Short mmCIF file of C-alpha atoms in Angstrom, two decimals:
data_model
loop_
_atom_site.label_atom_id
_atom_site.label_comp_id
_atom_site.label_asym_id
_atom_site.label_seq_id
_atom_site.Cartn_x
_atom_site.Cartn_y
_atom_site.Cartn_z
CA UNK A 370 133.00 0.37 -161.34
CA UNK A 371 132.95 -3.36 -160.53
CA UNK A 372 134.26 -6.13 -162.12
CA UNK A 373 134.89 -9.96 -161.74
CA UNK A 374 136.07 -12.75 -163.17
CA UNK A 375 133.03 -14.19 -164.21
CA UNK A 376 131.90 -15.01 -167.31
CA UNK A 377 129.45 -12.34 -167.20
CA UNK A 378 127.69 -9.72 -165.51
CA UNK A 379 128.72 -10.38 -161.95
CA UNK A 380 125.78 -12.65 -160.85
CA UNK A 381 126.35 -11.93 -157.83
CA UNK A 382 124.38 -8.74 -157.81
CA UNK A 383 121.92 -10.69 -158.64
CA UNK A 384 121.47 -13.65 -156.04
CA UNK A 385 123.14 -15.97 -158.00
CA UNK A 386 126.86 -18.19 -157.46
CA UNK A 387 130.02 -17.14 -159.59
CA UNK A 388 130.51 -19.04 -162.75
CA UNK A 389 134.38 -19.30 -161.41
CA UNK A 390 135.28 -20.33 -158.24
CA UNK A 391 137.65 -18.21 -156.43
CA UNK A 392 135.76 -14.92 -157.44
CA UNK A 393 138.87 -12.38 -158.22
CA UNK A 394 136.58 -9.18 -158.37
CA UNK A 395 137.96 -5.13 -158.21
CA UNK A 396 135.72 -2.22 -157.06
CA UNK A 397 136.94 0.95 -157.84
CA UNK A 398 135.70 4.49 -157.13
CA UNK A 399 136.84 8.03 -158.01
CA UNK A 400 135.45 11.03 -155.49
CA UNK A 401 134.73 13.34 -157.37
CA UNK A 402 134.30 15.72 -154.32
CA UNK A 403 134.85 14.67 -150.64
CA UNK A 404 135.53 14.92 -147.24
CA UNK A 405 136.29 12.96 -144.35
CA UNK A 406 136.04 14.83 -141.38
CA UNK A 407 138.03 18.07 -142.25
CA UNK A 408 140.30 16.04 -144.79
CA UNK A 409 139.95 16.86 -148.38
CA UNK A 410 139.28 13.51 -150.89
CA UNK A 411 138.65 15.46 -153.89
CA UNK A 412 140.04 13.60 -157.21
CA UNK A 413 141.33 10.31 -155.07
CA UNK A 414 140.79 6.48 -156.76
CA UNK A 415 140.14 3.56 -154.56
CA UNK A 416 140.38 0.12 -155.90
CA UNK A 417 138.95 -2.59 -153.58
CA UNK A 418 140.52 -6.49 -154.69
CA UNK A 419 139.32 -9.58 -153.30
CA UNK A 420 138.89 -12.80 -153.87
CA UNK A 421 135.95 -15.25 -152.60
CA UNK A 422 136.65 -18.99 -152.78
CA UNK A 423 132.48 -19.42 -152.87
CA UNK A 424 129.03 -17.54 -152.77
CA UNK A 425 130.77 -14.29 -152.60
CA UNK A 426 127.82 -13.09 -149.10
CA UNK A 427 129.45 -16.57 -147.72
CA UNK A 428 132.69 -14.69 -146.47
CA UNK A 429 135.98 -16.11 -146.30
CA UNK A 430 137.36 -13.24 -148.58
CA UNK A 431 140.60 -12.16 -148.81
CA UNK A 432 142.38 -8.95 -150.48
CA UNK A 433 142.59 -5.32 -149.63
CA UNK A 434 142.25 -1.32 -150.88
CA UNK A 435 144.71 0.19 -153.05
CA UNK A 436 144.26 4.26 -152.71
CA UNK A 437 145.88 6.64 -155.08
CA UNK A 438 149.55 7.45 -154.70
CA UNK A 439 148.43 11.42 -155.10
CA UNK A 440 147.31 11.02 -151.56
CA UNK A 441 148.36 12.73 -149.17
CA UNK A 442 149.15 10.91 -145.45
CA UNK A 443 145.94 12.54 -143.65
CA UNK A 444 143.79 11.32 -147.22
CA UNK A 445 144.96 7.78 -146.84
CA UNK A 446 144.28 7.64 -143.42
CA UNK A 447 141.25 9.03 -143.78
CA UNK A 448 140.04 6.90 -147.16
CA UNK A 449 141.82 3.62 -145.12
CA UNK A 450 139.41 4.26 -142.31
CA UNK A 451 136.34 4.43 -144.70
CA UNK A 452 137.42 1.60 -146.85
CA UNK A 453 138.19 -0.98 -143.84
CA UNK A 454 134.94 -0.33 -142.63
CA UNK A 455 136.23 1.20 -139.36
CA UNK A 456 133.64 4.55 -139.98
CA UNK A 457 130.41 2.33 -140.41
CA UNK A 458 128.24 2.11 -143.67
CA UNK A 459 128.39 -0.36 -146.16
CA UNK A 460 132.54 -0.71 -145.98
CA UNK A 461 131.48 -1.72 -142.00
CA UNK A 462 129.22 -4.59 -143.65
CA UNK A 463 131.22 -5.45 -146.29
CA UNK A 464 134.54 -5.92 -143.78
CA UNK A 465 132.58 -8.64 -141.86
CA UNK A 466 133.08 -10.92 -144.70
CA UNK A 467 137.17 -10.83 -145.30
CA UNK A 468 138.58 -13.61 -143.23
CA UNK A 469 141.78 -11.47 -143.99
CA UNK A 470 142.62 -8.13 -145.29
CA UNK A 471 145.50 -6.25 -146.26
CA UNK A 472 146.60 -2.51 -144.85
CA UNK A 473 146.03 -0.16 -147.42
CA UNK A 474 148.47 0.52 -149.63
CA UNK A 475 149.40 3.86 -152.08
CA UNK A 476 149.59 3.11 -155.71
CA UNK A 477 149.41 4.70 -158.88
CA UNK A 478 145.61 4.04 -159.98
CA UNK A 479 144.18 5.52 -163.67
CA UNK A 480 140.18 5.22 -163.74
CA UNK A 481 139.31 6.71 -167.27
CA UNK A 482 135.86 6.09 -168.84
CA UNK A 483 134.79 6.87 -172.30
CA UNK A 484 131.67 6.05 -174.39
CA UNK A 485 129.91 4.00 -171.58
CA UNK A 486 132.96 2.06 -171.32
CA UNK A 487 135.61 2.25 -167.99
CA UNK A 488 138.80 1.08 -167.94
CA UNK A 489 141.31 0.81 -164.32
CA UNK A 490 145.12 0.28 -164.54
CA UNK A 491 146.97 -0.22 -161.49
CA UNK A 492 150.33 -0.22 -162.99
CA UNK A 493 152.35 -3.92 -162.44
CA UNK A 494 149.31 -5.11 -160.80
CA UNK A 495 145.60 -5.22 -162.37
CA UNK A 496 144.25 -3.74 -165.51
CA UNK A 497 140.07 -3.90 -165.82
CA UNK A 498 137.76 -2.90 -168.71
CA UNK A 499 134.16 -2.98 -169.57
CA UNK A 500 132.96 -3.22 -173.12
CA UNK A 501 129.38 -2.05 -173.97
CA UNK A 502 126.60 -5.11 -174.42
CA UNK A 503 126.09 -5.21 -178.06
CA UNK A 504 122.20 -4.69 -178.63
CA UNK A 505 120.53 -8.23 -179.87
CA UNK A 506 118.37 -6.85 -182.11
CA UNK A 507 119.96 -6.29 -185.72
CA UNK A 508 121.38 -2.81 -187.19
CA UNK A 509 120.77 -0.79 -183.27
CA UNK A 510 123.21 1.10 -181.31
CA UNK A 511 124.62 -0.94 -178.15
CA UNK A 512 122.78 -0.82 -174.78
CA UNK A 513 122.79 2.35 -173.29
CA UNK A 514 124.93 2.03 -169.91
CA UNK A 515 123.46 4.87 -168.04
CA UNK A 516 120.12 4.07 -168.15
CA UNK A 517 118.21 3.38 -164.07
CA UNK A 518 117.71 -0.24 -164.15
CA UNK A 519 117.93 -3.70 -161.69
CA UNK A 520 120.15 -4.67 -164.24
CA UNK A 521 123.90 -3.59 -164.69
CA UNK A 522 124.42 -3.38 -168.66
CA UNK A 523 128.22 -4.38 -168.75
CA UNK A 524 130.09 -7.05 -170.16
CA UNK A 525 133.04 -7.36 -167.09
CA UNK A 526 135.93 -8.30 -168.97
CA UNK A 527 139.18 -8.40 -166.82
CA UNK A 528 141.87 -8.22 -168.78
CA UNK A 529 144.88 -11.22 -169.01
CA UNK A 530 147.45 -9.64 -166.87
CA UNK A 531 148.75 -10.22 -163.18
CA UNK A 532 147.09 -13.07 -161.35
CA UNK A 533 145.45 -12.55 -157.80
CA UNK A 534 148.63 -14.37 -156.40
CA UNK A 535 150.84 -11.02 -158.09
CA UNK A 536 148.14 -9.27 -156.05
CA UNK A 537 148.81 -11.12 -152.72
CA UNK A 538 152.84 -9.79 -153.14
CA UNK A 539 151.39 -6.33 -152.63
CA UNK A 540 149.63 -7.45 -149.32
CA UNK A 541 151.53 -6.76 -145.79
#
C-alpha cells in the first residue's frame, strides 16, 4: 500500500509533481510468504517513510524502513538488506534517490485491509488509510479497487496524527 500527502491519488505514479511540497509518503508491504536466503519472512510488515522536498524521481529524499517488531534479528537483517537496496532490484534504484536514510528500526506495525480499503498504524508514529473512490455516476457501488488498471483507484488519505518531524525522532 502507498500513500502520500497529496491531495489525491499520488500523481506521482503518474508523471506528474506533488500537489504539496515536501511529499511525506509511506509504503508498506506485508510478505505473505518469504525468504531471504535461508531466513524465513513469512507474516513480516515493512513500512518505507520518506519525504521529498520536490519531483519525488528528483532525489534529495530523506526517511527510512520501519520492520515489524515480531522480527527476529536474522529477519531484520535480512528485510534491512532488501529494503536499503543493498540486494539489488527496485530497493537498489529506489536508494539512489535518499540524500539520507535512517538504519532500520523494529516497531510494532498493524497492516489490516477490509472491503478494498487498507489501513497502517505504527503505534506513536504514523497512522494511514485509504477510503474507496465513490463511483460518479448516481445510485452505483464504489470503484472496484482490485480491478488491473494504469490507474490506482484510491483516495490516499493520511490521517492527522504525528508529523514527519515525530518521524525524524525515530531516525539514528
Amino acid at each position: 500500500m502507498e500513500a502520500c500527502s497529496c491531495d489525491t491519488t499520488c500523481p506521482c505514479n503518474f508523471g506528474s509533481n506533488a500537489t504539496r511540497l515536501p511529499c511525506d509518503a509511506i509504503v508498506a508491504w506485508h510478505v505473505r510468504d518469504g525468504t531471504f536466503g535461508e531466513t524465513r519472512l513469512d507474516n513480516l510488515n515493512v513500512v518505507l517513510f520518506l519525504r521529498s522536498p520536490w519531483y519525488i524521481f528528483d532525489g534529495g529524499w530523506i526517511g527510512g524502513v520501519y520492520i515489524d517488531d515480531r522480527a527476529t534479528p536474522d529477519q531484520v537483517d535480512a528485510l534491512g538488506t532488501i529494503f536499503s537496496g543493498n540486494a539489488g532490484g527496485w530497493p537498489a534504484v529506489l536508494s539512489a534517490l535518499f540524500a539520507s536514510q535512517f538504519e532500520p528500526k523494529q516497531v510494532p506495525i498493524s497492516i489490516d485491509t477490509a472491503d478494498g480499503n487498507a489501513r497502517i498504524v505504527v503505534p506513536d508514529l504514523l497512522e494511514v488509510a485509504t477510503e474507496r473512490v465513490p463511483n460518479p455516476m448516481p445510485d452505483q457501488p464504489p470503484l472496484d479497487p482490485t480491478v488491473e488498471a494504469p490507474a490506482v483507484p484510491f483516495l490516499h488519505r493520511p490521517s492527522e496524527g504525528p508529523t514527519f518531524e515525530s518521524c525524524e525522532a525515530h531516525g539514528p
